[in-house]
XYZ file of C-alpha atoms in Angstrom:
287
model
C 15.118 -7.051 -23.225
C 11.458 -7.614 -22.399
C 9.463 -5.883 -19.696
C 9.429 -9.074 -17.609
C 13.239 -9.168 -17.466
C 14.036 -5.447 -17.244
C 11.491 -4.218 -14.691
C 12.234 -6.694 -11.847
C 15.860 -5.540 -11.783
C 14.835 -1.920 -11.240
C 11.541 -1.933 -9.316
C 10.416 -3.229 -5.921
C 6.711 -3.591 -5.108
C 5.731 -2.245 -1.670
C 2.291 -3.381 -0.477
C 0.843 -1.733 2.620
C -2.020 -3.452 4.414
C -3.766 -3.160 7.762
C -6.939 -4.336 9.548
C -9.937 -4.371 7.239
C -13.586 -5.487 7.522
C -12.946 -8.264 4.979
C -10.252 -9.946 7.133
C -9.273 -12.732 7.566
C -10.081 -13.093 3.859
C -7.353 -11.950 1.469
C -9.864 -10.751 -1.131
C -8.418 -7.234 -1.332
C -4.771 -8.228 -1.740
C -5.777 -11.097 -4.036
C -7.624 -8.640 -6.274
C -4.558 -6.395 -6.400
C -2.230 -9.238 -7.379
C -4.737 -10.554 -9.923
C -4.755 -7.079 -11.471
C -0.942 -7.246 -11.682
C -1.192 -10.606 -13.446
C -3.737 -9.275 -15.938
C -2.373 -5.795 -16.609
C 1.325 -5.684 -15.643
C 2.825 -9.147 -15.225
C 6.280 -7.718 -14.512
C 5.057 -6.551 -11.086
C 4.609 -10.202 -10.077
C 8.300 -10.828 -10.816
C 9.694 -7.932 -8.778
C 10.939 -8.082 -5.218
C 7.982 -7.520 -2.898
C 7.797 -5.941 0.559
C 4.555 -6.247 2.539
C 4.023 -3.982 5.544
C 1.383 -5.267 7.976
C 0.449 -2.126 9.859
C -1.458 -2.807 13.056
C -4.065 -0.982 15.162
C -3.966 1.335 18.181
C -7.288 0.770 19.911
C -10.159 -1.712 20.144
C -13.491 0.131 20.131
C -17.194 -0.662 19.495
C -17.240 1.187 16.147
C -14.207 1.008 13.872
C -12.406 4.113 12.580
C -9.708 2.415 10.561
C -7.922 5.567 9.379
C -7.324 6.423 13.040
C -6.183 2.896 13.894
C -9.356 1.994 15.789
C -10.793 -1.487 15.182
C -13.637 -3.598 16.534
C -12.968 -6.618 18.783
C -13.740 -8.914 15.834
C -11.303 -7.113 13.528
C -8.591 -7.297 16.184
C -9.215 -11.016 16.696
C -8.950 -11.716 12.956
C -5.737 -9.760 12.350
C -3.192 -12.494 13.131
C -5.057 -14.944 10.896
C -5.251 -12.280 8.197
C -1.482 -11.748 8.292
C -0.918 -15.505 8.032
C -3.249 -15.744 5.039
C -1.646 -12.796 3.239
C 1.831 -14.231 3.792
C 0.755 -17.542 2.261
C -0.807 -15.696 -0.681
C 2.316 -13.612 -1.337
C 4.667 -16.578 -1.036
C 2.518 -18.544 -3.477
C 2.058 -15.769 -6.040
C 5.725 -14.722 -5.867
C 6.871 -18.363 -6.099
C 8.617 -18.554 -2.713
C 6.329 -20.869 -0.757
C 8.368 -22.847 1.758
C 11.292 -20.414 1.651
C 13.345 -19.879 4.799
C 13.366 -16.469 6.442
C 15.831 -14.474 8.487
C 14.530 -11.997 11.047
C 15.797 -8.817 12.628
C 14.392 -6.104 14.867
C 14.511 -2.473 13.741
C 13.336 0.832 15.203
C 11.256 3.467 13.413
C 11.827 6.948 14.817
C 9.524 9.934 14.455
C 8.901 13.365 15.936
C 11.194 14.925 18.521
C 14.185 12.835 19.710
C 12.318 11.273 22.623
C 12.724 7.559 23.482
C 8.931 7.265 23.458
C 8.787 8.411 19.835
C 9.886 5.087 18.414
C 8.187 1.946 17.159
C 9.891 -1.432 17.095
C 9.209 -3.644 14.111
C 10.286 -7.034 12.794
C 11.690 -7.563 9.308
C 11.331 -11.116 7.967
C 13.177 -11.686 4.695
C 13.930 -14.597 2.392
C 17.609 -15.356 1.834
C 17.481 -13.913 -1.701
C 15.553 -10.854 -0.396
C 12.829 -11.521 -2.924
C 10.063 -11.432 -0.280
C 10.066 -9.239 2.828
C 7.441 -8.893 5.559
C 7.459 -5.970 8.001
C 5.407 -6.220 11.208
C 5.400 -3.290 13.666
C 4.732 -3.696 17.373
C 2.564 -0.556 17.290
C 0.697 1.210 14.526
C 2.938 3.124 12.137
C 0.433 4.731 9.797
C 0.820 4.756 6.033
C 3.654 7.296 5.960
C 6.011 5.493 8.339
C 4.988 2.138 6.857
C 6.232 3.281 3.447
C 9.417 4.752 4.921
C 10.168 1.487 6.757
C 9.860 -0.406 3.473
C 11.970 2.112 1.549
C 14.818 1.603 3.994
C 15.151 -2.066 3.031
C 14.524 -1.576 -0.693
C 17.512 -2.396 -2.913
C 16.225 -1.355 -6.344
C 16.363 2.236 -7.631
C 12.571 2.541 -8.014
C 9.465 1.446 -6.113
C 5.838 0.752 -6.878
C 3.885 1.683 -3.710
C 0.634 -0.270 -3.610
C -2.159 0.238 -1.076
C -4.188 -2.905 -0.484
C -7.439 -1.599 -1.979
C -6.402 -0.138 -5.340
C -6.375 -2.482 -8.346
C -5.184 -1.988 -11.923
C -7.940 -2.008 -14.540
C -5.844 -1.169 -17.629
C -2.626 -2.495 -19.140
C 0.440 -0.660 -17.882
C 3.549 -0.336 -20.113
C 5.968 -0.505 -17.200
C 9.220 -1.045 -19.115
C 9.124 2.200 -21.165
C 8.022 4.136 -18.070
C 11.017 2.801 -16.160
C 13.310 3.732 -19.037
C 11.924 7.296 -18.959
C 12.614 7.398 -15.231
C 16.197 6.270 -15.790
C 16.775 8.750 -18.605
C 15.373 11.812 -16.846
C 16.095 11.114 -13.187
C 19.109 13.444 -13.088
C 17.834 16.057 -15.549
C 18.623 19.474 -14.056
C 15.626 21.419 -15.365
C 12.809 18.883 -15.600
C 13.689 15.806 -13.572
C 11.002 13.157 -13.752
C 10.774 11.741 -10.242
C 7.795 9.451 -10.487
C 5.133 8.120 -12.855
C 3.233 5.998 -10.365
C 6.804 4.930 -9.574
C 9.174 6.855 -7.332
C 12.929 7.129 -7.090
C 14.134 6.068 -3.637
C 16.261 9.219 -3.061
C 13.295 11.418 -4.066
C 11.004 9.677 -1.580
C 13.494 9.809 1.276
C 14.716 13.373 0.620
C 11.371 15.006 -0.183
C 8.865 13.048 1.900
C 11.037 11.853 4.790
C 13.858 14.426 5.149
C 13.902 14.054 8.951
C 12.152 12.217 11.769
C 9.936 15.296 12.217
C 8.561 15.068 8.683
C 6.161 12.184 9.328
C 4.613 11.315 12.681
C 3.108 8.005 13.722
C -0.273 7.570 12.052
C 0.304 10.235 9.378
C -0.802 9.733 5.772
C 1.595 10.931 3.091
C -1.120 12.548 0.976
C -2.487 14.465 3.972
C 0.848 15.667 5.338
C 3.153 16.105 2.349
C 0.440 16.985 -0.161
C -0.391 20.184 1.713
C 3.278 21.149 1.945
C 3.802 20.465 -1.760
C 0.799 22.570 -2.807
C 1.897 25.458 -0.592
C 5.401 25.467 -2.084
C 4.081 25.175 -5.641
C 2.062 28.344 -5.035
C 5.353 30.025 -4.168
C 6.843 28.995 -7.501
C 8.696 25.856 -6.410
C 6.891 23.665 -8.937
C 9.987 21.942 -10.303
C 10.824 20.610 -6.838
C 7.457 18.871 -6.485
C 6.380 18.244 -10.095
C 4.311 15.085 -10.351
C 4.327 13.177 -13.614
C 1.336 10.924 -14.204
C 0.713 8.107 -16.653
C -2.293 9.709 -18.352
C -3.454 7.600 -21.339
C -6.005 8.961 -23.792
C -5.912 12.407 -22.127
C -7.208 10.944 -18.896
C -10.196 9.185 -20.460
C -8.717 5.743 -19.768
C -9.360 4.580 -16.209
C -6.249 2.829 -14.866
C -7.072 2.156 -11.215
C -10.149 1.079 -9.276
C -10.685 1.776 -5.584
C -11.869 -1.372 -3.800
C -13.152 0.510 -0.727
C -11.044 -1.390 1.776
C -12.390 0.482 4.810
C -15.979 -0.613 4.168
C -15.829 -3.738 1.979
C -16.612 -6.715 4.223
C -15.789 -9.445 1.709
C -18.017 -11.137 -0.871
C -19.631 -13.583 1.571
C -20.384 -11.001 4.258
C -21.571 -8.474 1.676
C -23.961 -11.104 0.274
C -25.222 -11.926 3.776
C -25.739 -8.230 4.475
C -27.638 -7.746 1.214
C -29.826 -10.764 1.984
C -30.574 -9.388 5.448
C -31.684 -6.051 4.010
C -33.822 -7.768 1.376
C -35.572 -9.816 4.055
C -36.081 -6.721 6.199
C -37.502 -4.727 3.281
C -39.801 -7.585 2.287
C -41.038 -7.883 5.873
C -41.745 -4.145 6.004
C -43.630 -4.258 2.701
C -45.647 -7.247 3.896
C -46.530 -5.424 7.111
C -47.668 -2.376 5.120
C -49.806 -4.556 2.827
C -51.432 -6.225 5.847
C -52.152 -2.818 7.350
């Protein structure tokens, strides 16, 4: 069997996105999907879940990691979600598909009624495409957990909206390694840019206290993992990386989603600075 027929049966793509300076343009997500098409076509054939995390506050100066956006970014968010949905439905060949909807609750922290976030799950009848839209900001950690809970394949590819592939990825043999070693008692391989659903849920989200609203997995769980590794619990947390050419081959590129304003706005900004610098030089020459 080829990669394009094997991988989609075993892997679901989870894309997390949120307000960004480039909205309502879909440049970031488009770049990610284009990188799939160029370097790992099988990822465009998998089931896909997109989580549209929202914001907490509208402020003069954005702090996106804390859920704080400018008035303009807040105003563009609904249009951005619409544009991303159209992009996903087109690229994953489901444009015009009918959706079913249901409301679900994400719990976190102590068992207090206030420690919940309602979100909507919109899903095509064949469950090929799923959109998750929370009523309040979840943060990356709870966004991933919400997607994992509706995933039906054994493995997931978790994709943030501003990381693109820049090298070919042999997904099919990596998935086969995952299948072969998932239950190995001594050296279980739990993820190679992919993760087994039970591993994610048991290690990262063992209880509602494990991840609070707004938490990032790498900030919260990474510290816990390092601390336990220092105590000798390496097998529990061992991370297996696809590491071609002894790490000399770059596989991913960060697109700087928190600062990238989109090609048109970036060009306008560059032109503005050129004009300002030229005006300053002219003033100095006249002086």
